[in-house]
């Protein structure tokens, strides 16, 4: 079960990376027209911050607070670098002997990432953008 959770997290992380790779940098500043919303870059900042914060919590065994090292979420390469760093950090974790608290944190991280996928789908549709093939396959968008 623990390895399945890690596999699902890695898959979700990879899907996020593929979407950002697919999008042009200029669209990171878009929001949802005529709706109260943050920007795509704000969604990505939150994803990176949650990854960093939850991975730290998993490693230390408890919540240490939210923080985000991504200072330029509107810069595509900065976002990709942060996504890659957190994906590597996840890959280095050994899920075999996780405590119940670590598993709960990992599941919460997975939920958070997937919730942002749903939000990003709305952003892509709302701005008439396109999806990478992996998103079409995974989410039938």
mmCIF file of N, CA and C in Angstrom:
data_model
loop_
_atom_site.group_PDB
_atom_site.id
_atom_site.type_symbol
_atom_site.label_atom_id
_atom_site.label_comp_id
_atom_site.label_asym_id
_atom_site.label_seq_id
_atom_site.Cartn_x
_atom_site.Cartn_y
_atom_site.Cartn_z
ATOM 1 N N UNK A 1 0.829 -1.198 0.000
ATOM 2 C CA UNK A 1 0.000 0.000 0.000
ATOM 3 C C UNK A 1 0.872 1.260 0.000
ATOM 4 N N UNK A 2 1.930 1.267 0.808
ATOM 5 C CA UNK A 2 2.782 2.446 0.884
ATOM 6 C C UNK A 2 3.443 2.746 -0.454
ATOM 7 N N UNK A 3 3.894 1.694 -1.136
ATOM 8 C CA UNK A 3 4.541 1.901 -2.434
ATOM 9 C C UNK A 3 3.534 2.351 -3.488
ATOM 10 N N UNK A 4 2.283 1.909 -3.355
ATOM 11 C CA UNK A 4 1.238 2.367 -4.266
ATOM 12 C C UNK A 4 0.989 3.859 -4.060
ATOM 13 N N UNK A 5 0.988 4.304 -2.824
ATOM 14 C CA UNK A 5 0.815 5.718 -2.521
ATOM 15 C C UNK A 5 1.957 6.525 -3.136
ATOM 16 N N UNK A 6 3.170 6.059 -2.974
ATOM 17 C CA UNK A 6 4.315 6.762 -3.561
ATOM 18 C C UNK A 6 4.186 6.810 -5.082
ATOM 19 N N UNK A 7 3.779 5.712 -5.685
ATOM 20 C CA UNK A 7 3.608 5.656 -7.138
ATOM 21 C C UNK A 7 2.568 6.669 -7.600
ATOM 22 N N UNK A 8 1.449 6.777 -6.883
ATOM 23 C CA UNK A 8 0.391 7.718 -7.251
ATOM 24 C C UNK A 8 0.874 9.163 -7.096
ATOM 25 N N UNK A 9 1.644 9.436 -6.041
ATOM 26 C CA UNK A 9 2.213 10.768 -5.863
ATOM 27 C C UNK A 9 3.169 11.100 -7.005
ATOM 28 N N UNK A 10 4.027 10.157 -7.363
ATOM 29 C CA UNK A 10 4.976 10.387 -8.453
ATOM 30 C C UNK A 10 4.227 10.653 -9.760
ATOM 31 N N UNK A 11 3.157 9.921 -10.002
ATOM 32 C CA UNK A 11 2.346 10.115 -11.199
ATOM 33 C C UNK A 11 1.720 11.505 -11.203
ATOM 34 N N UNK A 12 1.161 11.917 -10.085
ATOM 35 C CA UNK A 12 0.535 13.237 -9.986
ATOM 36 C C UNK A 12 1.578 14.334 -10.177
ATOM 37 N N UNK A 13 2.740 14.168 -9.556
ATOM 38 C CA UNK A 13 3.810 15.153 -9.704
ATOM 39 C C UNK A 13 4.236 15.254 -11.168
ATOM 40 N N UNK A 14 4.342 14.109 -11.840
ATOM 41 C CA UNK A 14 4.758 14.103 -13.239
ATOM 42 C C UNK A 14 3.725 14.783 -14.130
ATOM 43 N N UNK A 15 2.449 14.544 -13.859
ATOM 44 C CA UNK A 15 1.398 15.196 -14.631
ATOM 45 C C UNK A 15 1.474 16.717 -14.494
ATOM 46 N N UNK A 16 1.726 17.208 -13.290
ATOM 47 C CA UNK A 16 1.859 18.647 -13.086
ATOM 48 C C UNK A 16 3.025 19.177 -13.915
ATOM 49 N N UNK A 17 4.144 18.477 -13.877
ATOM 50 C CA UNK A 17 5.322 18.887 -14.642
ATOM 51 C C UNK A 17 5.010 18.922 -16.138
ATOM 52 N N UNK A 18 4.299 17.927 -16.619
ATOM 53 C CA UNK A 18 3.975 17.866 -18.047
ATOM 54 C C UNK A 18 3.057 19.004 -18.469
ATOM 55 N N UNK A 19 2.131 19.390 -17.596
ATOM 56 C CA UNK A 19 1.260 20.515 -17.933
ATOM 57 C C UNK A 19 2.067 21.802 -18.016
ATOM 58 N N UNK A 20 2.917 22.051 -17.032
ATOM 59 C CA UNK A 20 3.719 23.277 -17.046
ATOM 60 C C UNK A 20 4.647 23.287 -18.258
ATOM 61 N N UNK A 21 5.245 22.158 -18.568
ATOM 62 C CA UNK A 21 6.099 22.064 -19.750
ATOM 63 C C UNK A 21 5.309 22.420 -21.013
ATOM 64 N N UNK A 22 4.077 21.989 -21.066
ATOM 65 C CA UNK A 22 3.214 22.202 -22.232
ATOM 66 C C UNK A 22 2.791 23.669 -22.391
ATOM 67 N N UNK A 23 2.566 24.346 -21.283
ATOM 68 C CA UNK A 23 2.060 25.716 -21.334
ATOM 69 C C UNK A 23 3.156 26.711 -21.702
ATOM 70 N N UNK A 24 2.788 27.733 -22.426
ATOM 71 C CA UNK A 24 3.710 28.837 -22.704
ATOM 72 C C UNK A 24 3.851 29.685 -21.443
ATOM 73 N N UNK A 25 5.032 30.244 -21.254
ATOM 74 C CA UNK A 25 5.270 31.074 -20.075
ATOM 75 C C UNK A 25 4.279 32.229 -19.968
ATOM 76 N N UNK A 26 3.902 32.799 -21.088
ATOM 77 C CA UNK A 26 2.998 33.954 -21.078
ATOM 78 C C UNK A 26 1.649 33.646 -20.425
ATOM 79 N N UNK A 27 1.195 32.400 -20.477
ATOM 80 C CA UNK A 27 -0.134 32.078 -19.930
ATOM 81 C C UNK A 27 -0.105 31.876 -18.419
ATOM 82 N N UNK A 28 1.072 31.806 -17.826
ATOM 83 C CA UNK A 28 1.135 31.615 -16.369
ATOM 84 C C UNK A 28 0.515 32.783 -15.615
ATOM 85 N N UNK A 29 0.404 33.923 -16.254
ATOM 86 C CA UNK A 29 -0.198 35.091 -15.634
ATOM 87 C C UNK A 29 -1.705 35.191 -15.810
ATOM 88 N N UNK A 30 -2.305 34.219 -16.494
ATOM 89 C CA UNK A 30 -3.750 34.259 -16.722
ATOM 90 C C UNK A 30 -4.531 33.819 -15.489
ATOM 91 N N UNK A 31 -5.728 34.394 -15.359
ATOM 92 C CA UNK A 31 -6.655 33.950 -14.327
ATOM 93 C C UNK A 31 -7.909 33.438 -15.027
ATOM 94 N N UNK A 32 -8.980 33.271 -14.288
ATOM 95 C CA UNK A 32 -10.251 32.880 -14.902
ATOM 96 C C UNK A 32 -11.033 34.160 -15.186
ATOM 97 N N UNK A 33 -11.227 34.467 -16.453
ATOM 98 C CA UNK A 33 -11.884 35.720 -16.818
ATOM 99 C C UNK A 33 -13.243 35.885 -16.139
ATOM 100 N N UNK A 34 -13.451 37.073 -15.595
ATOM 101 C CA UNK A 34 -14.722 37.470 -14.990
ATOM 102 C C UNK A 34 -15.120 36.646 -13.767
ATOM 103 N N UNK A 35 -14.171 35.933 -13.187
ATOM 104 C CA UNK A 35 -14.436 35.166 -11.966
ATOM 105 C C UNK A 35 -13.392 35.527 -10.921
ATOM 106 N N UNK A 36 -13.769 35.496 -9.647
ATOM 107 C CA UNK A 36 -12.750 35.734 -8.627
ATOM 108 C C UNK A 36 -11.784 34.540 -8.604
ATOM 109 N N UNK A 37 -10.546 34.795 -8.949
ATOM 110 C CA UNK A 37 -9.574 33.713 -8.973
ATOM 111 C C UNK A 37 -8.175 34.288 -8.911
ATOM 112 N N UNK A 38 -7.251 33.444 -8.500
ATOM 113 C CA UNK A 38 -5.859 33.843 -8.595
ATOM 114 C C UNK A 38 -5.381 33.531 -10.012
ATOM 115 N N UNK A 39 -4.113 33.574 -10.242
ATOM 116 C CA UNK A 39 -3.566 33.298 -11.571
ATOM 117 C C UNK A 39 -3.049 31.857 -11.634
ATOM 118 N N UNK A 40 -2.793 31.372 -12.832
ATOM 119 C CA UNK A 40 -2.195 30.044 -12.971
ATOM 120 C C UNK A 40 -0.910 29.987 -12.164
ATOM 121 N N UNK A 41 -0.126 31.051 -12.215
ATOM 122 C CA UNK A 41 1.122 31.088 -11.447
ATOM 123 C C UNK A 41 0.854 30.950 -9.940
ATOM 124 N N UNK A 42 -0.264 31.477 -9.472
ATOM 125 C CA UNK A 42 -0.625 31.324 -8.061
ATOM 126 C C UNK A 42 -0.954 29.884 -7.712
ATOM 127 N N UNK A 43 -1.601 29.192 -8.639
ATOM 128 C CA UNK A 43 -1.870 27.761 -8.443
ATOM 129 C C UNK A 43 -0.551 26.996 -8.330
ATOM 130 N N UNK A 44 0.379 27.322 -9.209
ATOM 131 C CA UNK A 44 1.670 26.621 -9.221
ATOM 132 C C UNK A 44 2.483 26.936 -7.972
ATOM 133 N N UNK A 45 2.422 28.180 -7.502
ATOM 134 C CA UNK A 45 3.111 28.553 -6.268
ATOM 135 C C UNK A 45 2.571 27.713 -5.100
ATOM 136 N N UNK A 46 1.268 27.556 -5.046
ATOM 137 C CA UNK A 46 0.654 26.774 -3.978
ATOM 138 C C UNK A 46 1.045 25.298 -4.071
ATOM 139 N N UNK A 47 1.102 24.767 -5.277
ATOM 140 C CA UNK A 47 1.514 23.367 -5.458
ATOM 141 C C UNK A 47 2.934 23.167 -4.959
ATOM 142 N N UNK A 48 3.848 24.029 -5.374
ATOM 143 C CA UNK A 48 5.245 23.904 -4.946
ATOM 144 C C UNK A 48 5.352 24.057 -3.436
ATOM 145 N N UNK A 49 4.682 25.050 -2.883
ATOM 146 C CA UNK A 49 4.730 25.263 -1.439
ATOM 147 C C UNK A 49 4.179 24.080 -0.657
ATOM 148 N N UNK A 50 3.087 23.512 -1.124
ATOM 149 C CA UNK A 50 2.524 22.345 -0.442
ATOM 150 C C UNK A 50 3.473 21.167 -0.529
ATOM 151 N N UNK A 51 4.058 20.961 -1.702
ATOM 152 C CA UNK A 51 5.023 19.868 -1.835
ATOM 153 C C UNK A 51 6.173 20.053 -0.856
ATOM 154 N N UNK A 52 6.757 21.245 -0.850
ATOM 155 C CA UNK A 52 7.894 21.489 0.039
ATOM 156 C C UNK A 52 7.498 21.323 1.508
ATOM 157 N N UNK A 53 6.352 21.862 1.866
ATOM 158 C CA UNK A 53 5.910 21.812 3.262
ATOM 159 C C UNK A 53 5.536 20.405 3.700
ATOM 160 N N UNK A 54 4.774 19.692 2.877
ATOM 161 C CA UNK A 54 4.371 18.335 3.244
ATOM 162 C C UNK A 54 5.540 17.364 3.198
ATOM 163 N N UNK A 55 6.434 17.510 2.234
ATOM 164 C CA UNK A 55 7.593 16.613 2.197
ATOM 165 C C UNK A 55 8.480 16.827 3.419
ATOM 166 N N UNK A 56 8.616 18.072 3.846
ATOM 167 C CA UNK A 56 9.351 18.351 5.084
ATOM 168 C C UNK A 56 8.640 17.711 6.268
ATOM 169 N N UNK A 57 7.335 17.850 6.318
ATOM 170 C CA UNK A 57 6.560 17.259 7.415
ATOM 171 C C UNK A 57 6.691 15.740 7.419
ATOM 172 N N UNK A 58 6.658 15.129 6.244
ATOM 173 C CA UNK A 58 6.801 13.675 6.152
ATOM 174 C C UNK A 58 8.179 13.261 6.659
ATOM 175 N N UNK A 59 9.201 13.995 6.268
ATOM 176 C CA UNK A 59 10.568 13.649 6.674
ATOM 177 C C UNK A 59 10.786 13.838 8.174
ATOM 178 N N UNK A 60 10.168 14.864 8.747
ATOM 179 C CA UNK A 60 10.368 15.145 10.167
ATOM 180 C C UNK A 60 9.326 14.469 11.053
ATOM 181 N N UNK A 61 8.279 13.947 10.448
ATOM 182 C CA UNK A 61 7.242 13.267 11.214
ATOM 183 C C UNK A 61 6.146 14.167 11.734
ATOM 184 N N UNK A 62 6.154 15.442 11.343
ATOM 185 C CA UNK A 62 5.106 16.347 11.795
ATOM 186 C C UNK A 62 5.147 17.671 11.055
ATOM 187 N N UNK A 63 4.040 18.365 11.102
ATOM 188 C CA UNK A 63 3.886 19.617 10.379
ATOM 189 C C UNK A 63 4.819 20.683 10.937
ATOM 190 N N UNK A 64 5.553 21.339 10.051
ATOM 191 C CA UNK A 64 6.491 22.392 10.429
ATOM 192 C C UNK A 64 6.030 23.765 9.943
ATOM 193 N N UNK A 65 4.858 23.820 9.303
ATOM 194 C CA UNK A 65 4.338 25.067 8.758
ATOM 195 C C UNK A 65 4.499 25.116 7.248
ATOM 196 N N UNK A 66 3.742 26.023 6.641
ATOM 197 C CA UNK A 66 3.778 26.177 5.186
ATOM 198 C C UNK A 66 4.855 27.170 4.807
ATOM 199 N N UNK A 67 5.599 26.843 3.780
ATOM 200 C CA UNK A 67 6.560 27.767 3.190
ATOM 201 C C UNK A 67 6.753 27.389 1.730
ATOM 202 N N UNK A 68 7.207 28.351 0.944
ATOM 203 C CA UNK A 68 7.414 28.106 -0.482
ATOM 204 C C UNK A 68 8.669 28.833 -0.943
ATOM 205 N N UNK A 69 9.558 28.102 -1.575
ATOM 206 C CA UNK A 69 10.804 28.690 -2.069
ATOM 207 C C UNK A 69 10.647 29.308 -3.455
ATOM 208 N N UNK A 70 9.495 29.120 -4.088
ATOM 209 C CA UNK A 70 9.285 29.613 -5.447
ATOM 210 C C UNK A 70 8.943 31.098 -5.403
ATOM 211 N N UNK A 71 9.905 31.928 -5.751
ATOM 212 C CA UNK A 71 9.710 33.380 -5.697
ATOM 213 C C UNK A 71 9.285 33.975 -7.035
ATOM 214 N N UNK A 72 9.396 33.202 -8.107
ATOM 215 C CA UNK A 72 9.015 33.689 -9.429
ATOM 216 C C UNK A 72 8.078 32.690 -10.116
ATOM 217 N N UNK A 73 6.859 32.544 -9.595
ATOM 218 C CA UNK A 73 5.944 31.548 -10.159
ATOM 219 C C UNK A 73 5.465 31.891 -11.569
ATOM 220 N N UNK A 74 5.760 33.086 -12.041
ATOM 221 C CA UNK A 74 5.397 33.471 -13.399
ATOM 222 C C UNK A 74 6.502 33.120 -14.400
ATOM 223 N N UNK A 75 7.647 32.615 -13.902
ATOM 224 C CA UNK A 75 8.778 32.233 -14.753
ATOM 225 C C UNK A 75 8.764 30.707 -14.913
ATOM 226 N N UNK A 76 8.490 30.272 -16.105
ATOM 227 C CA UNK A 76 8.299 28.843 -16.370
ATOM 228 C C UNK A 76 9.484 28.003 -15.896
ATOM 229 N N UNK A 77 10.701 28.407 -16.197
ATOM 230 C CA UNK A 77 11.857 27.605 -15.807
ATOM 231 C C UNK A 77 12.009 27.530 -14.295
ATOM 232 N N UNK A 78 11.663 28.588 -13.587
ATOM 233 C CA UNK A 78 11.707 28.564 -12.122
ATOM 234 C C UNK A 78 10.691 27.561 -11.579
ATOM 235 N N UNK A 79 9.507 27.551 -12.174
ATOM 236 C CA UNK A 79 8.468 26.601 -11.752
ATOM 237 C C UNK A 79 8.926 25.175 -12.031
ATOM 238 N N UNK A 80 9.417 24.931 -13.240
ATOM 239 C CA UNK A 80 9.865 23.579 -13.595
ATOM 240 C C UNK A 80 10.990 23.109 -12.686
ATOM 241 N N UNK A 81 11.911 23.981 -12.370
ATOM 242 C CA UNK A 81 13.016 23.603 -11.469
ATOM 243 C C UNK A 81 12.500 23.225 -10.083
ATOM 244 N N UNK A 82 11.544 23.997 -9.576
ATOM 245 C CA UNK A 82 10.971 23.699 -8.260
ATOM 246 C C UNK A 82 10.184 22.393 -8.291
ATOM 247 N N UNK A 83 9.434 22.171 -9.373
ATOM 248 C CA UNK A 83 8.681 20.914 -9.496
ATOM 249 C C UNK A 83 9.635 19.724 -9.568
ATOM 250 N N UNK A 84 10.708 19.864 -10.318
ATOM 251 C CA UNK A 84 11.689 18.777 -10.441
ATOM 252 C C UNK A 84 12.381 18.503 -9.109
ATOM 253 N N UNK A 85 12.722 19.554 -8.374
ATOM 254 C CA UNK A 85 13.385 19.376 -7.075
ATOM 255 C C UNK A 85 12.484 18.630 -6.095
ATOM 256 N N UNK A 86 11.206 18.974 -6.076
ATOM 257 C CA UNK A 86 10.300 18.295 -5.146
ATOM 258 C C UNK A 86 10.012 16.871 -5.601
ATOM 259 N N UNK A 87 9.982 16.651 -6.908
ATOM 260 C CA UNK A 87 9.781 15.289 -7.401
ATOM 261 C C UNK A 87 10.989 14.416 -7.040
ATOM 262 N N UNK A 88 12.167 14.966 -7.140
ATOM 263 C CA UNK A 88 13.362 14.223 -6.737
ATOM 264 C C UNK A 88 13.344 13.943 -5.235
ATOM 265 N N UNK A 89 12.938 14.936 -4.459
ATOM 266 C CA UNK A 89 12.844 14.764 -3.002
ATOM 267 C C UNK A 89 11.870 13.642 -2.664
ATOM 268 N N UNK A 90 10.735 13.611 -3.340
ATOM 269 C CA UNK A 90 9.763 12.537 -3.122
ATOM 270 C C UNK A 90 10.372 11.188 -3.486
ATOM 271 N N UNK A 91 11.062 11.121 -4.619
ATOM 272 C CA UNK A 91 11.663 9.872 -5.068
ATOM 273 C C UNK A 91 12.667 9.298 -4.092
ATOM 274 N N UNK A 92 13.307 10.156 -3.328
ATOM 275 C CA UNK A 92 14.320 9.717 -2.364
ATOM 276 C C UNK A 92 13.725 9.203 -1.059
ATOM 277 N N UNK A 93 12.432 9.429 -0.855
ATOM 278 C CA UNK A 93 11.786 8.954 0.381
ATOM 279 C C UNK A 93 11.493 7.461 0.286
ATOM 280 N N UNK A 94 11.752 6.771 1.376
ATOM 281 C CA UNK A 94 11.438 5.347 1.466
ATOM 282 C C UNK A 94 10.128 5.206 2.232
ATOM 283 N N UNK A 95 9.092 4.848 1.544
ATOM 284 C CA UNK A 95 7.754 4.763 2.133
ATOM 285 C C UNK A 95 7.527 3.481 2.939
ATOM 286 N N UNK A 96 8.482 2.579 2.933
ATOM 287 C CA UNK A 96 8.280 1.251 3.512
ATOM 288 C C UNK A 96 7.896 1.301 4.989
ATOM 289 N N UNK A 97 8.611 2.041 5.788
ATOM 290 C CA UNK A 97 8.373 2.046 7.232
ATOM 291 C C UNK A 97 7.715 3.329 7.725
ATOM 292 N N UNK A 98 6.875 3.916 6.909
ATOM 293 C CA UNK A 98 6.204 5.144 7.311
ATOM 294 C C UNK A 98 5.286 4.892 8.498
ATOM 295 N N UNK A 99 5.246 5.867 9.388
ATOM 296 C CA UNK A 99 4.298 5.832 10.497
ATOM 297 C C UNK A 99 2.916 6.227 9.974
ATOM 298 N N UNK A 100 1.925 6.056 10.806
ATOM 299 C CA UNK A 100 0.569 6.471 10.439
ATOM 300 C C UNK A 100 0.543 7.974 10.143
ATOM 301 N N UNK A 101 1.245 8.756 10.937
ATOM 302 C CA UNK A 101 1.279 10.207 10.733
ATOM 303 C C UNK A 101 1.920 10.552 9.386
ATOM 304 N N UNK A 102 2.987 9.877 9.020
ATOM 305 C CA UNK A 102 3.633 10.134 7.735
ATOM 306 C C UNK A 102 2.718 9.751 6.572
ATOM 307 N N UNK A 103 2.013 8.632 6.711
ATOM 308 C CA UNK A 103 1.072 8.226 5.672
ATOM 309 C C UNK A 103 -0.057 9.244 5.513
ATOM 310 N N UNK A 104 -0.577 9.735 6.625
ATOM 311 C CA UNK A 104 -1.641 10.745 6.563
ATOM 312 C C UNK A 104 -1.149 11.993 5.844
ATOM 313 N N UNK A 105 0.065 12.424 6.135
ATOM 314 C CA UNK A 105 0.637 13.593 5.466
ATOM 315 C C UNK A 105 0.798 13.331 3.967
ATOM 316 N N UNK A 106 1.254 12.146 3.613
ATOM 317 C CA UNK A 106 1.442 11.799 2.197
ATOM 318 C C UNK A 106 0.099 11.766 1.460
ATOM 319 N N UNK A 107 -0.920 11.206 2.087
ATOM 320 C CA UNK A 107 -2.244 11.197 1.466
ATOM 321 C C UNK A 107 -2.784 12.623 1.308
ATOM 322 N N UNK A 108 -2.557 13.460 2.295
ATOM 323 C CA UNK A 108 -3.011 14.848 2.202
ATOM 324 C C UNK A 108 -2.287 15.570 1.072
ATOM 325 N N UNK A 109 -1.001 15.308 0.911
ATOM 326 C CA UNK A 109 -0.251 15.897 -0.198
ATOM 327 C C UNK A 109 -0.822 15.440 -1.537
ATOM 328 N N UNK A 110 -1.134 14.163 -1.665
ATOM 329 C CA UNK A 110 -1.727 13.651 -2.894
ATOM 330 C C UNK A 110 -3.067 14.334 -3.172
ATOM 331 N N UNK A 111 -3.910 14.448 -2.153
ATOM 332 C CA UNK A 111 -5.201 15.113 -2.308
ATOM 333 C C UNK A 111 -5.007 16.550 -2.771
ATOM 334 N N UNK A 112 -4.059 17.240 -2.176
ATOM 335 C CA UNK A 112 -3.806 18.635 -2.519
ATOM 336 C C UNK A 112 -3.389 18.764 -3.984
ATOM 337 N N UNK A 113 -2.468 17.926 -4.418
ATOM 338 C CA UNK A 113 -1.981 17.978 -5.802
ATOM 339 C C UNK A 113 -3.133 17.728 -6.786
ATOM 340 N N UNK A 114 -3.939 16.724 -6.493
ATOM 341 C CA UNK A 114 -5.039 16.371 -7.390
ATOM 342 C C UNK A 114 -6.115 17.460 -7.386
ATOM 343 N N UNK A 115 -6.373 18.073 -6.250
ATOM 344 C CA UNK A 115 -7.335 19.177 -6.223
ATOM 345 C C UNK A 115 -6.861 20.310 -7.125
ATOM 346 N N UNK A 116 -5.562 20.574 -7.119
ATOM 347 C CA UNK A 116 -5.037 21.605 -8.015
ATOM 348 C C UNK A 116 -5.142 21.177 -9.479
ATOM 349 N N UNK A 117 -5.032 19.889 -9.749
ATOM 350 C CA UNK A 117 -5.242 19.438 -11.131
ATOM 351 C C UNK A 117 -6.640 19.834 -11.587
ATOM 352 N N UNK A 118 -7.623 19.620 -10.733
ATOM 353 C CA UNK A 118 -8.987 20.006 -11.081
ATOM 354 C C UNK A 118 -9.103 21.506 -11.328
ATOM 355 N N UNK A 119 -8.460 22.290 -10.477
ATOM 356 C CA UNK A 119 -8.487 23.737 -10.671
ATOM 357 C C UNK A 119 -7.776 24.120 -11.970
ATOM 358 N N UNK A 120 -6.647 23.499 -12.240
ATOM 359 C CA UNK A 120 -5.905 23.824 -13.456
ATOM 360 C C UNK A 120 -6.682 23.436 -14.713
ATOM 361 N N UNK A 121 -7.452 22.378 -14.631
ATOM 362 C CA UNK A 121 -8.315 22.017 -15.765
ATOM 363 C C UNK A 121 -9.276 23.164 -16.056
ATOM 364 N N UNK A 122 -9.864 23.744 -15.014
ATOM 365 C CA UNK A 122 -10.777 24.876 -15.215
ATOM 366 C C UNK A 122 -10.028 26.061 -15.816
ATOM 367 N N UNK A 123 -8.797 26.322 -15.364
ATOM 368 C CA UNK A 123 -8.006 27.426 -15.897
ATOM 369 C C UNK A 123 -7.703 27.203 -17.381
ATOM 370 N N UNK A 124 -7.343 25.989 -17.747
ATOM 371 C CA UNK A 124 -7.026 25.695 -19.142
ATOM 372 C C UNK A 124 -8.274 25.855 -20.006
ATOM 373 N N UNK A 125 -9.396 25.278 -19.581
ATOM 374 C CA UNK A 125 -10.638 25.445 -20.331
ATOM 375 C C UNK A 125 -11.063 26.911 -20.382
ATOM 376 N N UNK A 126 -11.030 27.581 -19.239
ATOM 377 C CA UNK A 126 -11.491 28.964 -19.161
ATOM 378 C C UNK A 126 -10.694 29.921 -20.026
ATOM 379 N N UNK A 127 -9.447 29.583 -20.274
ATOM 380 C CA UNK A 127 -8.592 30.432 -21.104
ATOM 381 C C UNK A 127 -8.389 29.868 -22.508
ATOM 382 N N UNK A 128 -9.140 28.831 -22.834
ATOM 383 C CA UNK A 128 -9.092 28.206 -24.166
ATOM 384 C C UNK A 128 -7.682 27.776 -24.560
ATOM 385 N N UNK A 129 -7.015 27.157 -23.592
ATOM 386 C CA UNK A 129 -5.677 26.616 -23.823
ATOM 387 C C UNK A 129 -5.806 25.133 -24.159
ATOM 388 N N UNK A 130 -4.704 24.475 -24.357
ATOM 389 C CA UNK A 130 -4.731 23.045 -24.664
ATOM 390 C C UNK A 130 -4.006 22.263 -23.579
ATOM 391 N N UNK A 131 -4.249 20.967 -23.563
ATOM 392 C CA UNK A 131 -3.642 20.058 -22.598
ATOM 393 C C UNK A 131 -2.565 19.207 -23.275
ATOM 394 N N UNK A 132 -1.582 18.774 -22.500
ATOM 395 C CA UNK A 132 -0.649 17.785 -23.050
ATOM 396 C C UNK A 132 -1.356 16.438 -23.189
ATOM 397 N N UNK A 133 -0.811 15.563 -23.998
ATOM 398 C CA UNK A 133 -1.426 14.253 -24.245
ATOM 399 C C UNK A 133 -1.633 13.476 -22.948
ATOM 400 N N UNK A 134 -0.705 13.601 -22.001
ATOM 401 C CA UNK A 134 -0.822 12.853 -20.742
ATOM 402 C C UNK A 134 -2.079 13.249 -19.971
ATOM 403 N N UNK A 135 -2.470 14.510 -20.046
ATOM 404 C CA UNK A 135 -3.681 14.954 -19.360
ATOM 405 C C UNK A 135 -4.919 14.468 -20.097
ATOM 406 N N UNK A 136 -4.867 14.447 -21.409
ATOM 407 C CA UNK A 136 -5.979 13.894 -22.178
ATOM 408 C C UNK A 136 -6.187 12.428 -21.831
ATOM 409 N N UNK A 137 -5.092 11.701 -21.684
ATOM 410 C CA UNK A 137 -5.176 10.291 -21.343
ATOM 411 C C UNK A 137 -5.672 10.072 -19.915
ATOM 412 N N UNK A 138 -5.125 10.822 -18.974
ATOM 413 C CA UNK A 138 -5.449 10.619 -17.553
ATOM 414 C C UNK A 138 -6.839 11.137 -17.182
ATOM 415 N N UNK A 139 -7.192 12.303 -17.687
ATOM 416 C CA UNK A 139 -8.423 12.956 -17.269
ATOM 417 C C UNK A 139 -9.481 13.045 -18.366
ATOM 418 N N UNK A 140 -9.214 12.553 -19.541
ATOM 419 C CA UNK A 140 -10.137 12.613 -20.674
ATOM 420 C C UNK A 140 -10.618 14.046 -20.890
ATOM 421 N N UNK A 141 -9.677 14.972 -20.946
ATOM 422 C CA UNK A 141 -10.018 16.385 -21.179
ATOM 423 C C UNK A 141 -9.901 16.707 -22.655
#
